[in-house]
Amino acid sequence: MRLINSLNIKFKLAILFFILCTSIAVLGYKSINISEQNKQTLKVVHSKSQTVLSLQNRIITPLYRLREITQSLVMAPNKEIRAGIEKNLDELVKSLDIQFKRLSDSQIKVKQMWKNYKYLIETIKGYLHEEFEEGAYVNVTTSSRKQFHLLTNELLSIQSRYLNNATVAYSQAVLKSKEIKVEILTSIIVILLFATIVGWLVSSNIIQSIYKVQNGLKEFFNYLNHKKSGVKKIEIDTRDEFYQMATIINQNVSNIQNNIEQNEALIKNATKVLENIKLGNLGTRLSQETNSNALNELKKMINDMIDNLEIKIQNEIDKRVEQEQILIQQSKLAAMGEMIGNIAHQWRQPLAQISAIHMNMKVTYDFNKFTKDYLNNKIKEANKLTSYMSQTISDFQNFFKPQGEKEEFSVEKACKEAYFIIESSLKYHGIELSFDVKEDGKVYGYKNEYSQVILNVLSNAKDILIERGIKQPAINIEIKSGDNYEIVKIEDNAGGIKDSIIDKIFDPYFTTRHKTLGTGIGLYMSKNIIERNMSGHINVRNINNGALFTIKVEKSTLST
C-alpha cells in the first residue's frame, strides 16, 4: 500500500490501462476467431435460406398470381377486358416458363406438372376464344384447379426440404456457439479476477483521495448555502496530483471566503439603499467596496440610477400633469360647445314666442287697442318665457358642474337628465328617442359624470344619424338590473361602426369626423369615468342595423 501511495496518478492509471489493453487484446483475439467461425456457419444457413426464399419469390408466389389471373379471365364480362387480362396472363406464363427451366434436372416431376397446368390454361383460353364460357368455367374449377393444387403441393414439399436443410445447419451452428460461449466465459473470468484485484488496489487509493476532496468541497458548499462559520482544510496523505489539487482548493476557498464577506456587506448596503428608495428617500448611495468587478459595476449603476431617478420622475410627472390638463381642457371645450348648441335648441322656441309677443303688441298698438291690462298680460307671458330660459341655463350649469363626492343615485333619473340636455336638439333633427325601463336600480358614484357619459353616447349617436341621413332615425335606451350590475344599453339605427375602427373608438383623439367638428376625446373620457372612477365597464358592438353601447356599473350596497 505504501508503494501505491508513493506513485502518482498517471502511473496508477497507466497500470489500469495496461491491464485493460491486455484484456481487450485477449478478448479481441477470441472474438475474431468466433466471428470467423460464425461467418462460415451463417454463410451456410444463409445459402440454404436464400434457396427457400428464391423458390417462394420466383415460382410459388407468381404461381398463385397466375391462378388469380386465370380466374379473372374466366369471370371477365367482355372481350376488351379479357384481352387485357390475357396479355398479363401470357407474360406471367412466359416468366414462369423461364423459372421452371432453371430448376435442377432432379425436379422432372415438377416440370411435368407445370406443363400439364400450362396446357389446361391454354385449353381455358381456347374455350374463351370459341365463346364457350361454360367449358372455361368448368375447366378452371375442376381440372385446372386440381392440377394447380398438385403443382403447389409438390413445390411446397420441395420448399419444406430446403427449410429442413437450413434448420439442420442452424442446429449445428447453435451447438458450436455453446462450445465457444464456454471458452469465452472461462477467459473472461480469469481476466476479470486479475483485473479486479489490481484495479481494486489502485482505485481504492484514488477513491480515498477523491473522498477527502469531496468532503472538503461539501463543507465549503455548506458554508456557501448555510453560512456556517469555518471551513476545514483538505488533508491528503499521498503526494500525487490530488495533493496538489487539495493545496490549490484550500487557497481558493480562503480567498472566496474573504470575497463572500465583502460581497455580503455590499448587498446589505444595497438593500438598505433600495429600502430608502422605496420610502422615497433618494439621498443615500452605495459605498461598500468588493473584489467582484460585476458587483462594483452594479454599485456604480445603482448610484448613477439614483442620481438621475429623481429628475426623471419629476419630469415624467410634469409631462403627465401637462397632458392631463390639455386633455381636460379639450374635454371642457368640447362639452361647452355641445352645451351651447343644446342651449340654442332649447331657446329657439321661447325666443320665437317672445318675438311673436312683440309683434302682437305692435299690431295692437297700431289698431289703438293697446290697454294697460293687455300690456300686463303680455309682460307676464314674456316673463314666464324668460324665466323658463333662465331655468334652462341653471339646469345646464348644474349638469356640467364638477361633483366632488360620490353619492347614491338612480340610473333612470341620471339617463333622463342627460336626455333633457339633448332633447331639443334631437327633436329639431327629427330623431325619436325611447326609454325601455325594465327595472331601475341605484349605483354609487358621481351622478353628473355618469350623466355626462350617457350624454356623450347620445351625442355621438345623434351626430352619426344626421351625418348618414338615416330615414326615421331612432335611439333606444334600455335600463335593467342584473345580478351584480346596473345595465344601460343605448342602441341606434345608424348602420353600425366599421369593423376596421370599432376597436379604436375609445382611444384618445380618435375621431371619424373632421378635426374642426370633433376632438375624439368624448368616448375616451367616458371610458375613464366608467372604468376608472366607477369600477364599471363600457363596450360597443354592432347589431342588425346599428351600434349598441353597453354601460355596466356595480349595484349600490348602501340601500341593502
Coordinates of C-alpha atoms in Angstrom, one line a residue:
M1 CA 0.0 0.0 0.0
R2 CA 2.9 2.4 0.7
L3 CA 4.2 1.7 -2.8
I4 CA 0.8 2.7 -4.3
N5 CA 0.7 5.9 -2.1
S6 CA 4.1 7.0 -3.4
L7 CA 3.0 6.6 -7.1
N8 CA 1.4 9.5 -9.0
I9 CA -2.0 9.2 -10.6
K10 CA -0.6 8.9 -14.1
F11 CA 1.4 5.8 -13.2
K12 CA -1.6 4.3 -11.4
L13 CA -3.8 4.9 -14.4
A14 CA -1.1 3.5 -16.7
I15 CA -1.2 0.2 -14.8
L16 CA -5.0 0.1 -15.1
F17 CA -4.7 1.0 -18.8
F18 CA -2.2 -1.8 -19.4
I19 CA -4.5 -4.3 -17.8
L20 CA -7.4 -3.0 -19.8
C21 CA -5.5 -3.2 -23.1
T22 CA -4.3 -6.8 -22.3
S23 CA -7.9 -7.8 -21.5
I24 CA -9.2 -6.2 -24.7
A25 CA -6.5 -7.8 -26.8
V26 CA -7.3 -11.3 -25.4
L27 CA -11.0 -10.9 -25.8
G28 CA -10.5 -9.3 -29.2
Y29 CA -8.5 -12.3 -30.4
K30 CA -11.2 -14.7 -29.1
S31 CA -13.9 -12.6 -30.7
I32 CA -12.1 -12.6 -34.1
N33 CA -11.9 -16.4 -34.1
I34 CA -15.6 -16.6 -33.1
S35 CA -16.7 -14.2 -35.7
E36 CA -14.8 -16.1 -38.4
Q37 CA -16.4 -19.4 -37.4
N38 CA -19.8 -17.8 -37.1
K39 CA -19.3 -16.3 -40.6
Q40 CA -18.8 -19.7 -42.1
T41 CA -21.8 -21.1 -40.3
L42 CA -24.1 -18.1 -41.2
K43 CA -22.9 -18.4 -44.8
V44 CA -24.2 -22.0 -44.9
V45 CA -27.5 -21.1 -43.2
H46 CA -27.9 -18.0 -45.4
S47 CA -27.3 -20.0 -48.6
K48 CA -30.0 -22.5 -47.7
S49 CA -32.4 -19.8 -46.5
Q50 CA -31.9 -18.0 -49.8
T51 CA -32.8 -21.2 -51.7
V52 CA -36.1 -21.3 -49.8
L53 CA -36.8 -17.6 -50.3
S54 CA -35.9 -17.8 -54.0
L55 CA -38.3 -20.7 -54.6
Q56 CA -41.0 -18.7 -52.9
N57 CA -40.4 -15.5 -54.8
R58 CA -39.6 -16.9 -58.2
I59 CA -42.2 -19.7 -58.6
I60 CA -44.7 -20.2 -55.7
T61 CA -45.9 -16.5 -55.4
P62 CA -46.2 -15.9 -59.1
L63 CA -48.0 -19.3 -59.5
Y64 CA -50.7 -18.1 -57.1
R65 CA -50.9 -14.9 -59.1
L66 CA -51.3 -16.9 -62.3
R67 CA -54.2 -18.8 -60.7
E68 CA -55.9 -15.5 -59.8
I69 CA -55.4 -14.0 -63.3
T70 CA -56.8 -17.3 -64.9
Q71 CA -60.0 -17.0 -62.7
S72 CA -60.3 -13.3 -63.6
L73 CA -60.0 -14.1 -67.3
V74 CA -62.9 -16.6 -67.0
M75 CA -65.0 -14.1 -65.0
A76 CA -64.3 -11.1 -67.3
P77 CA -67.6 -9.6 -68.6
N78 CA -66.5 -8.7 -72.2
K79 CA -63.7 -9.2 -74.8
E80 CA -61.9 -5.9 -74.2
I81 CA -61.3 -6.7 -70.5
R82 CA -60.3 -10.4 -71.4
A83 CA -57.8 -9.1 -73.9
G84 CA -56.0 -7.1 -71.3
I85 CA -56.1 -9.9 -68.7
E86 CA -54.9 -12.5 -71.3
K87 CA -51.9 -10.2 -72.1
N88 CA -50.9 -10.2 -68.5
L89 CA -51.6 -14.0 -68.3
D90 CA -49.2 -14.7 -71.3
E91 CA -46.4 -12.5 -69.8
L92 CA -46.7 -14.3 -66.4
V93 CA -46.7 -17.8 -68.1
K94 CA -43.5 -16.9 -70.1
S95 CA -41.8 -15.7 -66.9
L96 CA -42.8 -18.9 -65.0
D97 CA -41.5 -21.0 -68.0
I98 CA -38.1 -19.5 -67.5
Q99 CA -38.1 -20.1 -63.8
F100 CA -39.2 -23.8 -64.1
K101 CA -36.4 -24.4 -66.8
R102 CA -33.9 -23.2 -64.2
L103 CA -34.8 -25.9 -61.8
S104 CA -32.4 -28.8 -61.5
D105 CA -32.8 -31.9 -63.6
S106 CA -33.9 -33.8 -60.4
Q107 CA -37.1 -31.8 -60.4
I108 CA -38.6 -33.5 -63.5
K109 CA -41.8 -34.2 -61.8
V110 CA -42.5 -30.5 -61.0
K111 CA -41.6 -29.5 -64.5
Q112 CA -44.1 -32.1 -66.0
M113 CA -46.8 -30.8 -63.6
W114 CA -46.1 -27.3 -64.8
K115 CA -46.5 -28.4 -68.4
N116 CA -49.8 -30.1 -67.6
Y117 CA -51.1 -27.0 -65.8
K118 CA -50.0 -24.7 -68.6
Y119 CA -51.8 -27.0 -71.1
L120 CA -55.0 -26.6 -69.0
I121 CA -54.6 -22.8 -69.1
E122 CA -54.3 -22.9 -72.9
T123 CA -57.4 -25.0 -73.0
I124 CA -59.3 -22.4 -71.0
K125 CA -58.1 -19.7 -73.4
G126 CA -59.3 -21.8 -76.3
Y127 CA -62.8 -22.2 -74.8
L128 CA -63.0 -18.4 -74.3
H129 CA -61.9 -17.7 -77.9
E130 CA -64.7 -20.0 -79.1
E131 CA -67.0 -18.2 -76.7
F132 CA -67.6 -21.4 -74.8
E133 CA -67.6 -19.7 -71.3
E134 CA -69.3 -22.7 -69.6
G135 CA -66.4 -25.0 -70.7
A136 CA -63.8 -22.5 -69.5
Y137 CA -65.6 -22.1 -66.1
V138 CA -65.8 -25.9 -65.6
N139 CA -62.2 -26.3 -66.6
V140 CA -61.0 -23.6 -64.2
T141 CA -63.0 -25.0 -61.3
T142 CA -62.2 -28.7 -61.8
S143 CA -59.2 -29.9 -63.9
S144 CA -57.2 -26.7 -63.7
R145 CA -57.9 -26.3 -60.0
K146 CA -56.8 -29.9 -59.3
Q147 CA -53.6 -29.6 -61.3
F148 CA -52.8 -26.3 -59.6
H149 CA -53.1 -27.9 -56.2
L150 CA -50.9 -30.8 -57.2
L151 CA -48.2 -28.4 -58.5
T152 CA -48.3 -26.2 -55.5
N153 CA -48.2 -29.1 -53.1
E154 CA -45.1 -30.5 -54.9
L155 CA -43.4 -27.1 -54.7
L156 CA -44.2 -26.7 -51.0
S157 CA -42.8 -30.1 -50.4
I158 CA -39.5 -29.1 -52.1
Q159 CA -39.6 -25.9 -50.1
S160 CA -40.0 -27.9 -46.9
R161 CA -36.9 -30.0 -47.7
Y162 CA -35.0 -26.8 -48.2
L163 CA -36.2 -25.4 -44.9
N164 CA -35.2 -28.7 -43.2
N165 CA -31.7 -28.3 -44.6
A166 CA -31.5 -24.8 -43.2
T167 CA -32.7 -26.0 -39.8
V168 CA -30.1 -28.6 -39.6
A169 CA -27.4 -26.1 -40.4
Y170 CA -28.8 -23.7 -37.8
S171 CA -28.8 -26.5 -35.1
Q172 CA -25.1 -27.3 -35.8
A173 CA -24.3 -23.5 -35.5
V174 CA -26.1 -23.4 -32.1
L175 CA -24.1 -26.3 -30.8
K176 CA -20.9 -24.7 -32.0
S177 CA -21.9 -21.4 -30.4
K178 CA -22.4 -23.1 -27.0
E179 CA -18.9 -24.5 -27.1
I180 CA -17.5 -21.1 -27.9
K181 CA -19.5 -19.5 -25.1
V182 CA -17.9 -21.8 -22.5
E183 CA -14.5 -20.9 -23.8
I184 CA -15.2 -17.2 -23.8
L185 CA -16.7 -17.2 -20.3
T186 CA -13.6 -19.0 -19.0
S187 CA -11.3 -16.4 -20.5
I188 CA -13.4 -13.6 -19.2
I189 CA -13.5 -15.0 -15.6
V190 CA -9.7 -15.3 -15.5
I191 CA -9.1 -11.8 -16.9
L192 CA -11.7 -10.3 -14.6
L193 CA -10.2 -11.8 -11.5
F194 CA -6.8 -10.5 -12.3
A195 CA -8.1 -7.0 -13.3
T196 CA -10.4 -6.8 -10.3
I197 CA -7.5 -7.4 -7.8
V198 CA -5.2 -4.9 -9.4
G199 CA -7.9 -2.4 -10.1
W200 CA -9.2 -2.6 -6.6
L201 CA -5.8 -1.7 -5.1
V202 CA -5.3 1.2 -7.4
S203 CA -8.9 2.6 -7.4
S204 CA -9.3 2.3 -3.7
N205 CA -6.3 4.6 -3.3
I206 CA -7.7 7.1 -5.8
I207 CA -11.2 6.9 -4.3
Q208 CA -9.9 7.7 -0.8
S209 CA -8.2 10.9 -2.2
I210 CA -11.4 11.8 -4.1
Y211 CA -13.5 11.2 -1.0
K212 CA -11.3 13.6 1.0
V213 CA -11.5 16.3 -1.7
Q214 CA -15.3 15.7 -1.9
N215 CA -15.8 16.1 1.9
G216 CA -13.7 19.3 1.8
L217 CA -15.8 20.7 -1.1
K218 CA -19.1 19.6 0.6
E219 CA -18.1 21.6 3.7
F220 CA -17.3 24.6 1.5
F221 CA -20.7 24.4 -0.3
N222 CA -22.5 24.1 3.1
Y223 CA -20.7 27.2 4.1
L224 CA -21.9 28.9 0.9
N225 CA -25.5 27.7 1.3
H226 CA -25.9 28.0 5.1
K227 CA -23.1 30.5 6.1
K228 CA -21.6 28.1 8.6
S229 CA -18.6 29.5 10.3
G230 CA -15.2 28.0 9.3
V231 CA -14.2 25.5 6.6
K232 CA -11.7 22.7 7.4
K233 CA -8.7 22.3 5.2
I234 CA -8.4 19.2 2.9
E235 CA -5.7 16.9 4.2
I236 CA -4.2 14.4 1.7
D237 CA -1.6 11.7 2.7
T238 CA -0.4 10.9 -0.8
R239 CA 2.0 13.0 -2.9
D240 CA 0.1 12.7 -6.2
E241 CA -2.0 15.2 -8.2
F242 CA -4.8 15.1 -5.5
Y243 CA -2.3 16.5 -3.0
Q244 CA -1.6 19.4 -5.4
M245 CA -5.4 19.8 -6.1
A246 CA -6.1 19.9 -2.3
T247 CA -3.5 22.6 -1.8
I248 CA -4.9 24.8 -4.6
I249 CA -8.5 24.3 -3.3
N250 CA -7.5 25.3 0.2
Q251 CA -6.0 28.5 -1.1
N252 CA -9.0 29.4 -3.3
V253 CA -11.5 28.6 -0.5
S254 CA -9.8 31.0 1.8
N255 CA -9.9 33.8 -0.9
I256 CA -13.6 33.0 -1.7
Q257 CA -14.5 33.3 2.0
N258 CA -13.0 36.8 2.1
N259 CA -14.8 37.8 -1.2
I260 CA -18.1 36.5 0.0
E261 CA -17.9 38.5 3.2
Q262 CA -17.2 41.7 1.2
N263 CA -20.0 40.9 -1.3
E264 CA -22.5 40.3 1.5
A265 CA -21.6 43.6 3.0
L266 CA -22.2 45.3 -0.3
I267 CA -25.5 43.5 -0.8
K268 CA -26.7 44.5 2.7
N269 CA -25.7 48.1 1.9
A270 CA -27.6 47.9 -1.5
T271 CA -30.7 46.5 0.3
K272 CA -30.7 49.5 2.7
V273 CA -30.4 51.9 -0.2
L274 CA -33.2 50.3 -2.1
E275 CA -35.4 50.3 1.0
N276 CA -34.7 54.1 1.3
I277 CA -35.7 54.5 -2.4
K278 CA -38.9 52.6 -1.8
L279 CA -39.7 55.0 1.1
G280 CA -39.0 58.0 -1.3
N281 CA -35.5 58.8 0.1
L282 CA -33.1 59.2 -2.8
G283 CA -30.3 60.8 -0.8
T284 CA -28.3 57.6 0.1
R285 CA -25.6 56.0 -2.1
L286 CA -23.7 52.7 -2.1
S287 CA -20.2 53.0 -0.5
Q288 CA -19.1 49.4 0.3
E289 CA -16.1 48.0 -1.7
T290 CA -15.7 44.5 -3.0
N291 CA -13.3 42.4 -5.2
S292 CA -16.1 41.5 -7.6
N293 CA -16.0 43.6 -10.8
A294 CA -19.6 42.7 -11.6
L295 CA -20.8 43.9 -8.2
N296 CA -18.6 47.1 -8.4
E297 CA -20.2 47.8 -11.8
L298 CA -23.7 47.2 -10.3
K299 CA -22.8 49.5 -7.4
K300 CA -21.9 52.2 -9.9
M301 CA -25.0 51.7 -12.0
I302 CA -27.3 51.9 -8.9
N303 CA -25.6 55.1 -7.8
D304 CA -26.0 56.6 -11.3
M305 CA -29.6 55.5 -11.4
I306 CA -30.3 57.1 -8.1
D307 CA -28.6 60.3 -9.3
N308 CA -31.0 60.5 -12.3
L309 CA -34.1 58.9 -10.9
E310 CA -35.5 61.9 -9.1
I311 CA -35.1 64.2 -12.1
K312 CA -36.7 61.6 -14.4
I313 CA -39.6 61.0 -12.1
Q314 CA -40.3 64.7 -11.7
N315 CA -40.0 65.2 -15.5
E316 CA -42.4 62.4 -16.1
I317 CA -44.9 63.7 -13.5
D318 CA -44.7 67.2 -15.1
K319 CA -45.4 65.7 -18.6
R320 CA -48.3 63.6 -17.3
V321 CA -49.8 66.6 -15.5
E322 CA -49.5 68.7 -18.6
Q323 CA -51.1 66.1 -20.8
E324 CA -53.9 65.6 -18.4
Q325 CA -54.5 69.3 -18.2
I326 CA -54.6 69.6 -22.0
L327 CA -57.0 66.6 -22.2
I328 CA -59.3 68.0 -19.5
Q329 CA -59.3 71.5 -21.2
Q330 CA -60.1 70.0 -24.5
S331 CA -62.9 67.9 -22.9
K332 CA -64.3 71.1 -21.3
L333 CA -64.2 73.0 -24.5
A334 CA -65.9 70.2 -26.4
A335 CA -68.6 69.9 -23.6
M336 CA -69.0 73.7 -23.7
G337 CA -69.6 73.6 -27.4
E338 CA -72.2 70.9 -27.0
M339 CA -73.8 72.8 -24.2
I340 CA -74.1 76.0 -26.3
G341 CA -75.6 74.1 -29.2
N342 CA -78.1 72.4 -26.9
I343 CA -79.0 75.7 -25.2
A344 CA -79.6 77.2 -28.7
H345 CA -82.1 74.4 -29.4
Q346 CA -83.8 74.9 -26.0
W347 CA -84.1 78.7 -26.5
R348 CA -85.2 78.6 -30.1
Q349 CA -88.9 78.2 -29.3
P350 CA -89.1 80.6 -26.4
L351 CA -87.3 83.3 -28.4
A352 CA -89.8 82.8 -31.2
Q353 CA -92.7 83.2 -28.8
I354 CA -91.2 86.4 -27.3
S355 CA -90.8 87.7 -30.9
A356 CA -94.5 86.8 -31.5
I357 CA -95.5 88.7 -28.4
H358 CA -93.6 91.8 -29.6
M359 CA -95.3 91.7 -33.0
N360 CA -98.7 91.2 -31.4
M361 CA -98.1 94.2 -29.1
K362 CA -97.1 96.4 -32.1
V363 CA -100.2 95.3 -34.1
T364 CA -102.4 96.0 -31.1
Y365 CA -100.9 99.4 -30.6
D366 CA -101.3 100.2 -34.3
F367 CA -105.1 99.5 -34.0
N368 CA -105.4 101.6 -30.9
K369 CA -106.4 98.6 -28.7
F370 CA -103.3 98.8 -26.5
T371 CA -104.5 98.8 -22.9
K372 CA -102.9 98.5 -19.5
D373 CA -104.3 95.1 -18.8
Y374 CA -103.2 93.9 -22.2
L375 CA -99.7 95.2 -21.6
N376 CA -99.6 93.5 -18.1
N377 CA -100.7 90.1 -19.6
K378 CA -98.1 90.3 -22.4
I379 CA -95.4 91.2 -19.9
K380 CA -96.4 88.2 -17.7
E381 CA -96.1 85.9 -20.8
A382 CA -92.7 87.3 -21.7
N383 CA -91.5 87.0 -18.1
K384 CA -92.7 83.4 -18.0
L385 CA -90.7 82.6 -21.1
T386 CA -87.6 84.4 -19.9
S387 CA -87.9 82.5 -16.6
Y388 CA -88.0 79.2 -18.5
M389 CA -84.9 80.3 -20.4
S390 CA -83.1 81.2 -17.2
Q391 CA -84.1 77.9 -15.6
T392 CA -82.7 76.2 -18.7
I393 CA -79.3 77.9 -18.1
S394 CA -79.4 76.8 -14.4
D395 CA -80.2 73.2 -15.4
F396 CA -77.2 73.2 -17.8
Q397 CA -74.9 74.7 -15.3
N398 CA -75.8 72.1 -12.6
F399 CA -75.4 69.3 -15.2
F400 CA -71.9 70.3 -16.2
K401 CA -70.8 71.4 -12.7
P402 CA -68.0 69.2 -11.3
Q403 CA -69.1 66.9 -8.5
G404 CA -66.8 66.5 -5.5
E405 CA -68.1 63.4 -3.6
K406 CA -69.8 60.2 -4.6
E407 CA -73.4 59.6 -4.0
E408 CA -76.1 57.0 -4.5
F409 CA -78.4 57.9 -7.4
S410 CA -81.0 56.4 -9.7
V411 CA -79.8 55.2 -13.1
E412 CA -83.1 56.1 -14.8
K413 CA -83.0 59.6 -13.4
A414 CA -79.4 60.1 -14.5
C415 CA -80.3 59.0 -18.0
K416 CA -83.3 61.2 -18.2
E417 CA -81.3 64.3 -17.1
A418 CA -78.9 63.6 -19.9
Y419 CA -81.8 63.2 -22.3
F420 CA -83.2 66.6 -21.1
I421 CA -80.0 68.3 -22.2
I422 CA -80.1 67.0 -25.7
E423 CA -83.9 66.6 -26.1
S424 CA -84.5 69.8 -28.1
S425 CA -81.6 69.0 -30.5
L426 CA -83.0 65.5 -31.1
K427 CA -86.5 66.8 -31.8
Y428 CA -85.1 69.5 -34.1
H429 CA -83.4 66.9 -36.2
G430 CA -86.4 64.5 -36.1
I431 CA -84.7 61.8 -34.1
E432 CA -87.0 59.7 -32.0
L433 CA -85.7 58.6 -28.5
S434 CA -87.5 56.0 -26.5
F435 CA -86.9 54.6 -23.0
D436 CA -87.4 50.9 -22.2
V437 CA -87.1 50.7 -18.4
K438 CA -87.3 47.1 -17.4
E439 CA -86.0 47.6 -13.8
D440 CA -84.5 50.8 -12.4
G441 CA -81.7 50.5 -9.9
K442 CA -79.2 52.6 -7.9
V443 CA -75.5 52.9 -8.2
Y444 CA -72.9 54.6 -6.0
G445 CA -70.6 57.1 -7.8
Y446 CA -70.5 60.5 -9.5
K447 CA -74.0 61.3 -10.8
N448 CA -73.1 64.2 -13.1
E449 CA -70.1 62.3 -14.6
Y450 CA -72.4 59.3 -15.2
S451 CA -75.0 61.5 -16.9
Q452 CA -72.1 63.1 -18.9
V453 CA -71.2 59.6 -20.2
I454 CA -74.9 59.0 -21.3
L455 CA -74.9 62.4 -23.0
N456 CA -71.6 61.6 -24.8
V457 CA -73.0 58.4 -26.2
L458 CA -76.3 60.0 -27.2
S459 CA -74.5 62.9 -28.9
N460 CA -72.4 60.5 -30.9
A461 CA -75.5 58.6 -32.0
K462 CA -77.2 61.9 -32.9
D463 CA -74.2 63.1 -35.0
I464 CA -73.9 59.8 -36.9
L465 CA -77.6 59.7 -37.6
I466 CA -77.5 63.2 -39.0
E467 CA -74.3 62.6 -40.9
R468 CA -75.6 59.5 -42.7
G469 CA -79.0 61.0 -43.4
I470 CA -80.9 58.0 -41.9
K471 CA -84.6 57.9 -42.6
Q472 CA -86.7 57.6 -39.5
P473 CA -83.7 57.9 -37.2
A474 CA -84.2 56.4 -33.7
I475 CA -82.4 55.8 -30.5
N476 CA -83.5 53.4 -27.8
I477 CA -82.3 53.4 -24.1
E478 CA -82.8 50.2 -22.2
I479 CA -82.4 50.2 -18.4
K480 CA -82.3 46.9 -16.5
S481 CA -80.8 45.4 -13.3
G482 CA -78.5 42.4 -13.4
D483 CA -77.2 40.2 -10.6
N484 CA -74.2 42.4 -9.8
Y485 CA -74.5 45.4 -12.2
E486 CA -77.0 48.1 -13.2
I487 CA -77.0 48.0 -17.0
V488 CA -77.8 50.6 -19.6
K489 CA -78.0 49.7 -23.3
I490 CA -78.1 52.5 -25.9
E491 CA -79.0 51.4 -29.4
D492 CA -79.3 53.4 -32.7
N493 CA -80.2 52.5 -36.3
A494 CA -77.3 54.4 -38.0
G495 CA -75.9 51.4 -39.7
G496 CA -73.2 50.5 -37.1
I497 CA -69.4 51.1 -36.8
K498 CA -66.9 49.9 -39.4
D499 CA -65.1 46.7 -38.3
S500 CA -61.7 48.4 -39.0
I501 CA -62.2 51.1 -36.4
I502 CA -64.6 49.6 -33.8
D503 CA -61.7 48.6 -31.5
K504 CA -60.3 52.2 -31.7
I505 CA -63.3 54.4 -30.8
F506 CA -62.4 54.6 -27.1
D507 CA -58.8 55.7 -27.9
P508 CA -57.9 59.3 -27.1
Y509 CA -58.1 61.8 -30.0
F510 CA -59.6 59.2 -32.3
T511 CA -62.5 60.6 -34.4
T512 CA -64.1 59.9 -37.8
R513 CA -65.2 63.5 -38.2
H514 CA -63.2 66.5 -39.3
K515 CA -60.9 67.9 -36.6
T516 CA -63.0 71.1 -36.6
L517 CA -66.1 69.1 -35.8
G518 CA -64.8 66.7 -33.1
T519 CA -61.9 66.2 -30.7
G520 CA -62.0 62.5 -30.4
I521 CA -61.9 62.5 -26.5
G522 CA -65.6 62.2 -25.6
L523 CA -65.7 58.4 -25.6
Y524 CA -62.1 58.2 -24.2
M525 CA -63.2 60.4 -21.2
S526 CA -66.4 58.3 -20.9
K527 CA -64.4 55.0 -20.7
N528 CA -62.2 56.6 -18.0
I529 CA -65.2 57.8 -16.0
I530 CA -66.9 54.4 -16.0
E531 CA -63.9 52.1 -15.7
R532 CA -61.5 54.1 -13.6
N533 CA -63.8 56.3 -11.4
M534 CA -66.8 53.9 -11.0
S535 CA -65.2 50.5 -11.5
G536 CA -67.6 49.6 -14.3
H537 CA -67.4 48.5 -17.9
I538 CA -68.3 50.1 -21.2
N539 CA -68.2 48.5 -24.6
V540 CA -69.7 48.6 -28.1
R541 CA -70.7 46.1 -30.7
N542 CA -72.6 46.2 -34.0
I543 CA -76.1 44.8 -34.2
N544 CA -78.6 44.3 -37.0
N545 CA -78.9 47.9 -38.3
G546 CA -76.8 50.0 -35.9
A547 CA -74.4 50.1 -32.9
L548 CA -75.1 49.0 -29.3
F549 CA -73.3 50.6 -26.4
T550 CA -73.5 48.7 -23.1
I551 CA -72.7 50.5 -19.8
K552 CA -72.4 48.4 -16.6
V553 CA -71.8 49.8 -13.1
E554 CA -71.8 47.8 -9.9
K555 CA -75.0 48.0 -7.8
S556 CA -75.1 50.2 -4.8
T557 CA -74.9 48.4 -1.5
L558 CA -75.9 51.4 0.7
S559 CA -79.7 50.7 0.4
T560 CA -79.4 46.9 1.2

